[in-house]
XYZ file of C-alpha atoms in Angstrom:
619
model
C -15.968 -4.971 38.653
C -14.808 -7.006 35.638
C -11.377 -6.664 33.919
C -11.786 -4.714 30.701
C -12.335 -7.090 27.723
C -10.898 -4.810 25.109
C -8.452 -2.413 26.616
C -4.825 -3.104 26.849
C -4.191 -3.378 30.555
C -1.006 -2.025 32.071
C 0.424 -2.255 35.436
C -1.356 0.939 36.469
C -4.732 -0.403 35.610
C -7.097 -0.224 38.546
C -8.255 -3.635 37.759
C -4.859 -5.280 37.345
C -5.037 -7.005 40.766
C -7.871 -7.800 43.082
C -9.068 -4.939 45.164
C -10.464 -5.176 48.683
C -13.525 -3.129 49.844
C -12.839 -1.356 53.236
C -15.542 -1.838 55.712
C -15.971 -0.933 59.392
C -15.639 -3.871 61.672
C -14.307 -5.011 65.077
C -16.534 -2.528 67.068
C -17.469 -5.197 69.557
C -14.563 -7.520 69.403
C -11.767 -5.003 69.073
C -10.387 -7.184 66.170
C -8.815 -5.612 63.077
C -11.241 -7.290 60.775
C -9.962 -5.807 57.508
C -6.398 -6.822 58.243
C -7.468 -10.433 59.124
C -9.644 -10.761 56.000
C -6.858 -9.254 53.791
C -4.515 -11.765 55.142
C -6.965 -14.585 54.327
C -7.720 -13.174 50.885
C -3.974 -12.907 50.075
C -3.832 -16.623 49.829
C -7.133 -16.869 47.850
C -5.999 -14.418 45.257
C -2.919 -16.198 44.249
C -4.621 -17.647 41.000
C -5.806 -14.273 40.180
C -2.437 -12.687 40.342
C -0.932 -15.469 38.326
C -3.629 -14.659 35.545
C -2.789 -10.900 35.836
C 0.880 -11.745 35.411
C 0.089 -14.010 32.322
C -1.931 -11.100 30.859
C 0.807 -8.555 31.416
C 3.512 -10.809 29.806
C 1.230 -11.252 26.781
C 0.747 -7.498 26.498
C 4.411 -6.902 26.734
C 5.172 -9.596 24.178
C 2.581 -7.970 21.794
C 4.261 -4.676 22.201
C 7.487 -6.385 21.380
C 6.074 -7.805 18.196
C 4.751 -4.488 17.251
C 8.092 -2.849 17.720
C 9.720 -5.398 15.442
C 6.909 -4.938 13.017
C 7.458 -1.202 12.934
C 11.143 -1.794 12.355
C 10.534 -4.352 9.551
C 7.761 -2.052 7.982
C 9.988 1.008 7.936
C 12.742 -1.067 6.098
C 10.247 -2.506 3.730
C 9.121 1.053 2.855
C 12.808 2.067 2.315
C 13.341 -0.931 0.120
C 10.180 -0.127 -1.948
C 11.532 3.368 -2.576
C 15.193 2.188 -3.284
C 14.191 -0.331 -5.873
C 12.522 2.332 -7.997
C 15.015 2.907 -10.730
C 14.747 6.689 -10.320
C 16.046 6.375 -6.705
C 18.463 3.502 -7.097
C 20.141 4.649 -10.318
C 21.960 7.804 -10.056
C 23.269 10.020 -12.875
C 25.387 13.149 -12.899
C 24.789 15.984 -15.354
C 27.058 18.842 -16.404
C 27.492 21.383 -19.096
C 26.301 24.895 -19.970
C 22.612 24.037 -20.234
C 22.561 22.516 -16.716
C 25.122 24.750 -15.055
C 23.504 28.031 -16.284
C 20.013 26.888 -15.099
C 18.445 26.456 -18.595
C 17.352 22.860 -17.768
C 17.573 20.148 -15.086
C 17.938 16.558 -15.991
C 17.274 13.272 -14.242
C 18.101 9.866 -15.799
C 16.254 6.508 -15.721
C 17.839 3.132 -15.886
C 17.784 3.124 -19.568
C 19.192 6.570 -20.144
C 21.364 7.020 -23.243
C 24.538 8.480 -21.785
C 26.641 10.986 -23.717
C 26.966 14.613 -24.787
C 23.807 16.555 -25.941
C 22.976 19.914 -27.145
C 19.532 21.632 -26.441
C 17.749 24.828 -27.696
C 14.986 25.846 -25.400
C 12.924 27.975 -27.747
C 9.759 28.504 -25.813
C 8.345 27.470 -22.340
C 5.065 26.175 -21.701
C 2.618 28.670 -19.922
C -0.810 28.995 -18.565
C -3.541 31.077 -19.975
C -4.000 34.403 -18.102
C -7.172 36.654 -18.225
C -6.829 39.976 -16.515
C -9.613 42.374 -15.405
C -8.568 46.052 -14.501
C -10.341 48.817 -12.492
C -12.675 46.495 -10.527
C -13.564 49.328 -8.107
C -14.637 51.460 -10.941
C -16.758 48.864 -12.465
C -18.271 48.283 -9.174
C -19.171 51.931 -8.751
C -20.607 52.035 -12.395
C -22.947 49.203 -11.633
C -24.110 50.917 -8.301
C -24.627 54.243 -10.281
C -26.757 52.378 -12.861
C -28.762 50.770 -10.030
C -27.771 47.250 -10.789
C -28.503 44.709 -8.116
C -25.906 42.197 -9.346
C -22.957 41.638 -11.557
C -22.400 38.459 -13.460
C -19.306 36.899 -14.931
C -19.622 33.893 -17.429
C -16.528 31.763 -17.511
C -15.733 28.570 -19.599
C -12.618 26.721 -18.737
C -11.039 23.962 -20.891
C -7.826 21.958 -20.155
C -8.115 20.358 -23.668
C -8.665 16.796 -22.106
C -11.905 16.819 -20.209
C -15.148 18.452 -21.221
C -15.197 22.255 -21.041
C -16.472 23.604 -17.576
C -18.873 26.463 -17.832
C -20.030 28.533 -14.836
C -21.811 31.894 -14.258
C -20.514 33.845 -11.277
C -23.070 36.213 -9.879
C -22.232 38.680 -7.193
C -25.286 40.248 -5.537
C -24.653 43.920 -4.815
C -26.263 43.898 -1.294
C -24.911 45.794 1.779
C -22.212 43.222 2.453
C -20.518 44.116 -0.988
C -18.463 47.143 -1.023
C -15.968 48.910 -3.378
C -13.127 47.613 -1.249
C -14.151 44.016 -1.152
C -15.956 43.626 -4.520
C -12.819 42.232 -6.314
C -11.886 39.734 -3.597
C -15.514 38.585 -3.497
C -15.386 37.797 -7.283
C -12.026 35.887 -6.759
C -13.488 33.939 -3.887
C -16.632 32.974 -5.922
C -14.517 31.883 -8.869
C -12.280 29.735 -6.792
C -15.289 28.187 -4.980
C -16.676 27.045 -8.339
C -13.675 26.330 -10.370
C -10.672 25.445 -8.046
C -11.472 21.671 -8.406
C -10.922 21.672 -12.161
C -7.582 23.660 -12.181
C -8.845 27.332 -12.589
C -7.630 29.863 -10.015
C -8.538 33.640 -9.404
C -6.408 36.191 -7.568
C -7.235 39.798 -6.806
C -4.653 42.415 -6.167
C -6.105 45.268 -4.158
C -3.159 47.537 -4.592
C -3.399 47.139 -8.501
C -7.085 46.714 -8.513
C -6.692 43.784 -10.855
C -8.482 40.433 -11.001
C -6.447 37.612 -12.560
C -7.749 34.330 -13.770
C -5.076 31.566 -14.647
C -4.601 27.802 -14.254
C -2.174 25.466 -12.695
C -2.174 23.570 -16.130
C -0.122 24.637 -19.028
C -0.222 24.303 -22.888
C -1.885 25.705 -25.817
C -4.932 23.221 -25.248
C -5.742 25.179 -21.954
C -8.060 28.106 -22.366
C -10.276 30.500 -20.458
C -13.135 32.177 -22.163
C -15.227 35.106 -20.757
C -18.808 35.940 -21.424
C -19.936 38.932 -19.539
C -21.581 42.187 -20.227
C -20.773 43.498 -16.784
C -16.987 42.747 -16.530
C -14.858 43.090 -19.756
C -11.369 41.438 -19.523
C -8.252 43.136 -20.824
C -7.478 40.131 -23.164
C -8.586 39.313 -26.607
C -7.734 36.561 -28.740
C -7.760 36.300 -32.625
C -7.275 32.842 -34.168
C -6.011 31.882 -37.662
C -5.933 28.571 -39.443
C -2.606 28.148 -41.255
C -2.564 27.349 -44.926
C -1.581 23.795 -45.732
C 1.282 24.651 -47.933
C 3.725 27.301 -47.076
C 6.511 26.862 -49.551
C 8.638 30.030 -48.991
C 10.605 29.718 -45.678
C 11.238 33.472 -45.596
C 8.370 35.937 -45.475
C 6.905 38.866 -43.487
C 3.572 39.268 -41.673
C 2.143 42.485 -40.086
C 0.666 42.638 -36.611
C -0.666 45.886 -35.284
C 1.382 47.843 -37.713
C 4.497 45.983 -36.795
C 6.354 43.989 -39.405
C 7.490 40.430 -38.270
C 10.189 38.852 -40.307
C 9.756 34.955 -40.196
C 12.679 32.723 -41.338
C 11.551 29.068 -41.296
C 13.860 26.004 -41.134
C 13.617 24.847 -44.724
C 13.536 21.182 -43.510
C 10.346 21.796 -41.579
C 8.126 23.196 -44.333
C 6.247 19.860 -44.734
C 5.428 19.663 -40.960
C 2.484 22.188 -40.334
C 2.866 22.048 -36.649
C 6.639 22.806 -36.664
C 5.792 25.787 -38.999
C 3.156 26.926 -36.699
C 5.518 26.916 -33.663
C 8.188 28.832 -35.561
C 5.775 31.606 -36.575
C 4.527 31.973 -33.005
C 8.055 32.051 -31.704
C 8.983 34.701 -34.347
C 5.935 36.815 -33.322
C 6.808 36.720 -29.566
C 10.451 37.759 -30.243
C 9.439 40.635 -32.384
C 6.472 41.893 -30.255
C 7.887 41.092 -26.761
C 7.421 44.671 -25.675
C 4.058 45.414 -27.127
C 1.883 43.203 -24.961
C 0.910 41.178 -27.944
C 1.702 37.320 -27.722
C 1.189 34.319 -29.943
C 0.611 30.701 -29.277
C 0.277 27.830 -31.644
C -1.948 24.829 -30.996
C -0.984 21.687 -32.747
C -4.186 20.058 -31.397
C -6.376 22.601 -33.016
C -4.141 23.477 -35.908
C -4.482 27.163 -34.982
C -2.265 30.215 -34.563
C -3.555 32.384 -31.763
C -2.588 36.123 -31.219
C -3.415 37.443 -27.842
C -3.724 41.253 -27.382
C -4.956 43.603 -24.768
C -8.543 44.957 -25.232
C -7.070 48.296 -26.407
C -5.068 46.651 -29.244
C -7.694 45.531 -31.613
C -6.653 43.815 -34.830
C -8.152 44.640 -38.190
C -7.338 44.437 -41.878
C -5.876 47.912 -41.637
C -3.187 47.147 -39.156
C -2.705 43.365 -39.588
C -1.927 41.162 -42.531
C -1.302 37.522 -42.218
C -2.463 36.558 -45.775
C 0.951 35.141 -46.518
C 0.284 32.112 -44.060
C -3.404 32.044 -43.589
C -6.686 32.617 -45.488
C -8.665 33.233 -42.352
C -10.436 36.669 -41.911
C -9.369 38.606 -38.793
C -12.696 38.928 -37.281
C -13.506 40.824 -34.054
C -11.660 38.568 -31.624
C -12.876 36.777 -28.500
C -12.593 37.582 -24.848
C -10.349 34.595 -24.237
C -6.914 33.517 -23.218
C -4.947 30.496 -24.398
C -1.947 28.782 -22.869
C 1.368 28.083 -24.593
C 3.373 24.872 -25.416
C 7.034 24.401 -24.802
C 9.231 23.987 -27.886
C 12.871 22.584 -28.007
C 15.351 21.265 -30.416
C 17.804 18.633 -29.177
C 20.854 16.975 -30.644
C 21.810 13.363 -29.440
C 25.237 12.066 -28.772
C 25.357 10.840 -32.406
C 24.786 14.247 -33.916
C 21.213 13.665 -34.775
C 19.116 16.843 -34.368
C 15.371 16.629 -33.415
C 13.967 20.022 -34.161
C 10.798 21.820 -32.856
C 9.653 19.164 -30.512
C 6.711 20.444 -28.450
C 5.011 19.590 -25.140
C 2.001 20.984 -23.270
C 4.339 21.013 -20.029
C 7.883 22.121 -19.350
C 9.022 18.497 -19.109
C 10.364 16.343 -21.930
C 11.092 12.613 -21.542
C 13.598 11.812 -24.052
C 16.427 9.186 -24.403
C 15.690 7.836 -20.907
C 15.916 11.330 -19.489
C 13.446 13.655 -17.871
C 14.336 17.101 -18.958
C 12.898 20.012 -17.045
C 12.847 23.305 -18.916
C 13.845 26.351 -16.801
C 14.489 29.245 -19.142
C 14.775 30.045 -22.897
C 18.185 29.689 -24.488
C 19.815 31.627 -27.459
C 20.760 28.721 -29.584
C 22.023 25.219 -28.787
C 23.544 24.745 -25.309
C 25.479 21.588 -24.396
C 25.018 19.193 -21.459
C 26.155 15.596 -20.678
C 24.783 12.808 -18.605
C 26.682 9.849 -17.122
C 26.406 7.361 -14.413
C 27.168 8.705 -10.962
C 29.151 5.680 -9.613
C 29.845 7.263 -6.237
C 26.118 8.130 -5.643
C 25.087 4.578 -6.462
C 27.842 3.229 -4.102
C 26.469 5.578 -1.373
C 23.059 4.071 -2.076
C 24.512 0.616 -1.561
C 26.345 1.793 1.754
C 23.056 3.265 3.062
C 21.195 0.000 2.205
C 23.819 -2.099 3.948
C 23.704 0.221 7.145
C 19.821 -0.035 7.345
C 20.010 -3.750 6.755
C 22.644 -4.316 9.448
C 20.633 -2.219 11.902
C 17.533 -4.341 11.293
C 19.096 -7.729 11.542
C 21.026 -6.618 14.795
C 17.784 -5.380 16.346
C 15.992 -8.632 15.546
C 18.809 -10.839 16.465
C 19.207 -9.179 19.867
C 15.663 -9.808 20.616
C 15.436 -13.392 19.619
C 18.659 -14.272 21.447
C 17.667 -12.251 24.657
C 16.964 -14.967 27.251
C 14.079 -14.768 29.799
C 14.814 -14.391 33.435
C 11.798 -16.303 34.955
C 12.661 -14.904 38.472
C 11.309 -11.576 37.274
C 7.486 -11.666 36.846
C 5.198 -8.503 36.418
C 4.544 -6.720 39.644
C 1.210 -6.578 41.312
C 0.012 -3.223 42.688
C 0.581 -4.428 46.248
C 4.174 -5.306 45.394
C 4.708 -1.859 43.689
C 3.331 -0.108 46.770
C 6.288 -1.446 48.757
C 9.004 -0.368 46.221
C 10.579 2.844 44.925
C 9.774 4.113 41.346
C 13.313 3.366 40.287
C 13.254 -0.215 41.622
C 9.911 -0.818 39.981
C 11.339 0.431 36.642
C 14.438 -1.817 36.934
C 12.222 -4.780 37.848
C 9.952 -4.375 34.909
C 12.843 -3.884 32.431
C 14.106 -7.238 33.571
C 10.723 -8.841 33.427
C 10.174 -7.540 29.766
C 13.460 -9.255 28.543
C 13.328 -12.517 26.484
C 9.610 -12.372 25.577
C 10.735 -13.110 21.960
C 13.444 -15.427 22.641
C 13.819 -18.053 19.867
C 10.710 -16.551 18.071
C 10.116 -18.640 14.959
C 8.561 -15.709 12.978
C 11.586 -13.445 13.494
C 14.097 -16.290 13.111
C 12.451 -17.238 9.935
C 12.808 -13.747 8.648
C 16.533 -13.676 9.211
C 16.995 -17.080 7.770
C 15.134 -16.270 4.659
C 16.725 -12.969 4.102
C 20.209 -14.395 4.505
C 19.365 -17.175 2.144
C 17.948 -15.058 -0.569
C 20.503 -12.425 -0.214
C 23.171 -14.659 -1.603
C 20.997 -16.833 -3.949
C 21.845 -16.515 -7.554
C 19.478 -14.132 -9.580
C 18.675 -15.941 -12.772
C 19.136 -14.580 -16.220
C 22.196 -12.301 -15.297
C 25.826 -12.866 -16.409
C 27.620 -15.424 -14.347
C 30.061 -12.807 -13.138
C 27.309 -10.665 -11.630
C 24.371 -12.940 -10.645
C 24.988 -12.781 -6.804
C 25.770 -10.154 -4.399
C 29.182 -11.632 -3.797
C 30.129 -10.708 -7.408
C 29.479 -7.140 -6.624
C 32.020 -7.202 -3.662
C 29.517 -7.592 -0.809
C 29.983 -10.336 1.656
C 28.832 -11.340 5.136
C 31.032 -10.876 8.234
C 32.286 -14.146 9.664
C 30.338 -15.651 12.536
C 33.091 -14.575 15.013
C 32.919 -10.980 13.749
C 29.170 -10.783 13.573
C 26.760 -13.379 14.884
C 23.864 -11.357 13.590
C 24.817 -11.884 10.016
C 25.731 -8.396 9.084
C 27.158 -7.633 5.518
C 29.733 -5.263 4.388
C 31.559 -4.102 1.170
C 34.507 -6.335 1.076
C 35.883 -4.824 -2.228
C 34.665 -1.454 -3.032
C 36.757 -1.389 -6.235
C 34.916 -4.466 -7.360
C 31.633 -2.783 -6.505
C 32.544 0.295 -8.512
C 33.762 -1.791 -11.454
C 30.435 -3.687 -11.639
C 28.536 -0.341 -11.621
C 30.711 1.310 -14.246
C 31.170 -1.553 -16.628
C 28.064 -3.756 -16.228
C 25.570 -1.283 -15.189
C 22.449 -2.967 -16.534
C 23.172 -6.330 -14.876
C 24.098 -4.504 -11.569
C 20.822 -2.756 -11.517
C 18.816 -5.979 -12.275
C 20.727 -7.822 -9.511
C 19.130 -5.491 -7.001
C 15.871 -4.132 -8.605
C 14.693 -6.970 -10.922
C 10.991 -7.968 -10.495
C 10.346 -11.581 -11.752
C 7.364 -12.903 -13.559
C 6.073 -15.095 -10.720
C 4.478 -12.878 -8.065
C 4.298 -16.067 -5.591
C 8.080 -16.810 -5.741
C 11.164 -15.010 -4.927
C 13.323 -17.080 -7.219
C 13.276 -14.803 -10.244
C 13.448 -11.614 -8.269
C 16.390 -9.270 -7.607
C 17.856 -8.755 -4.106
C 15.734 -5.782 -3.092
C 12.350 -7.406 -4.365
C 13.202 -10.509 -2.513
C 13.769 -8.737 0.825
C 10.596 -6.681 0.178
C 8.524 -9.837 -0.263
C 10.046 -11.578 2.703
C 9.348 -8.393 4.868
C 5.819 -8.390 3.578
C 5.214 -12.105 4.418
C 6.857 -11.675 7.833
C 4.646 -8.601 8.675
C 1.491 -10.741 7.850
C 2.709 -13.544 10.125
C 3.329 -10.905 12.988
C -0.104 -9.337 12.559
C -1.714 -12.819 12.608
C 0.190 -13.466 15.888
C -0.019 -10.168 17.740
C -2.749 -8.236 15.873
C -2.897 -5.501 13.281
C -1.066 -2.298 13.867
C -4.101 -0.050 13.985
C -5.127 -1.667 17.337
C -3.132 0.795 19.366
C -5.091 0.954 22.609
C -6.731 -2.375 22.475
C -5.832 -5.911 21.305
C -6.906 -7.527 18.023
C -9.428 -10.025 18.958
C -8.680 -12.130 15.932
C -5.041 -12.474 16.514
C -3.407 -15.372 18.386
C -2.464 -13.266 21.282
C -5.707 -11.487 21.255
C -7.563 -14.871 21.670
C -5.170 -15.761 24.591
C -5.930 -12.454 26.146
C -9.671 -12.838 25.732
C -9.477 -16.262 27.417
C -7.306 -14.955 30.385
C -9.571 -11.922 30.759
C -12.605 -14.196 30.988
C -10.871 -16.260 33.658
C -9.856 -13.113 35.609
C -13.417 -11.879 35.564
C -14.718 -15.223 36.878
C -11.929 -15.242 39.504
C -12.872 -11.772 40.633
C -16.468 -12.934 41.153
C -15.247 -15.917 43.172
C -12.920 -13.615 45.250
C -15.834 -11.159 45.822
C -17.999 -14.080 47.092
C -15.347 -15.343 49.504
C -14.637 -11.856 50.799
C -18.405 -11.312 51.306
C -18.544 -14.752 53.253
C -15.672 -13.696 55.427
C -17.251 -10.471 56.254
C -20.556 -12.130 57.034
C -18.811 -14.613 59.323
C -17.008 -11.718 61.111
C -20.287 -9.796 61.328
C -21.894 -12.794 62.958
C -19.027 -13.067 65.420
C -19.274 -9.325 66.222
C -23.071 -9.833 66.840
C -22.566 -12.705 69.114
C -19.751 -10.923 71.035
C -21.972 -7.847 71.214
C -24.834 -10.024 72.724
C -22.406 -11.696 75.138
C -21.176 -8.233 76.244
C -24.704 -7.207 76.857
C -25.616 -10.232 78.852
C -22.386 -9.820 81.042
C -23.119 -6.205 81.530
C -26.709 -7.199 82.781
C -25.424 -9.885 85.122
C -22.924 -7.334 86.453
C -25.565 -4.875 87.106
C -27.713 -7.488 88.875
C -24.948 -8.594 91.144
C -23.941 -5.062 92.017
C -27.580 -4.221 93.025
C -27.513 -6.766 95.955
């Protein structure tokens, strides 16, 4: 049986050493044929055992390379995440707007630090369509002998083409009053979930709800169904181009709404539209009527329940729109978020809007959490301590890696310890086998040029000047980071020599400090123009390619990579082992044939001797 040509063979592999075939012999001669032949074969199999040991050493070496590759790859992934400005640069925020949960704020590398004020006037929301009394509608359909119920839905996110589907529920025996609502929701989700529309059915309330994971006034859900009528209706109005009076009243469902516009916004139709929608929502918050303005469509939407129909007798918007009221649509639209914000220099930007609850302003990402009542203050500034902690974490991970690699390439090989054969293991205790193999695995990467090159390159580029930065902060040493002396750390570990110098660089020369670590140069083939982290990332990437060329790609877990250098060596050794097995089998068969012939001759001699004895005894 041949040695497996693809699987990684370990010491427990049944083909790791040559196996004898037990046969019955010595019946005539009384000789222990198997023991004699095994003794003879033990000399013959010396070459095979050496090949096995070479194979095992290569497999152990390959595993050592993979362990080093995993360590370098993990560090490379850490570096990739760290060099992103959102992870490397840390800011701290404070103030009423943050502390009371109105907003959360994260800063990027180019944030404008200082004191701000923000007024969250409106949060972005998804459209919601609601259907009530699903059980009653099911029973009505059954009483009217309907065989199915259909629901036409059109969903638009304002970006892609609208998606229209007709949901049909066949009223067969599998559909009952109790599961009808859930079946409708299930079918809607089956056809719409991939585009962002979701359906939920609450059996306790007997309500079907359609909504979306997308927000904004450009997101809408329209219903076209004679079988299922939603609770929602939408009335749309196009605003007049010129609204000159900032103070006016409108009437909606017999409720008077006082609107007081910011006079400075009268020339901006969108800002006027959002102010009107916000005024309506404040005045009609308890009525179930809502308003939403869409800057994309230049329309003011008023969303009501189906029982709150608007008409000319109860609604008057003539002061802002020439649109007729109409009969409304079975539809729901989302809502934009609206804020006003004052920058550190006192400049107020009013009625900014977004389809989401996130604004990217002044180098900040501002997440809206709840509506404020007027301007609320907050401030943002560099979090020096957090950045220092980032550097400390980087130093610890760097030191762990170089220490691990250095220990491997300086660990000397003890050639007195070779991989054990199965015969040798059979004569040893498990604990002794483990100790032996631990010793045999040592030093397989001693002086390795790939790993040594990684350490040399990292050390060189760690301290090499980063071009384009101020001379007082263009090397890592200028930030207070140094290498331990050779007597303190032969591995080349680094440490913060002067933390005050590091903090000073962060506080007073922040842009240069960030570039020192995170800069990505224009030449992708060179490390010269890169910052420290990008250099290390590139070196790690190049080293991994070399390791994979030598030891194989990481996805070869239970077999070797035949295109790698070690894989080719293993292939050659395995071929030699297979040929050697064939040779040993032939030799063993020859020995058994010879001993079989000996047994035959001795048996013949014994027969003749017995015959002669009988002849002499007969006289």
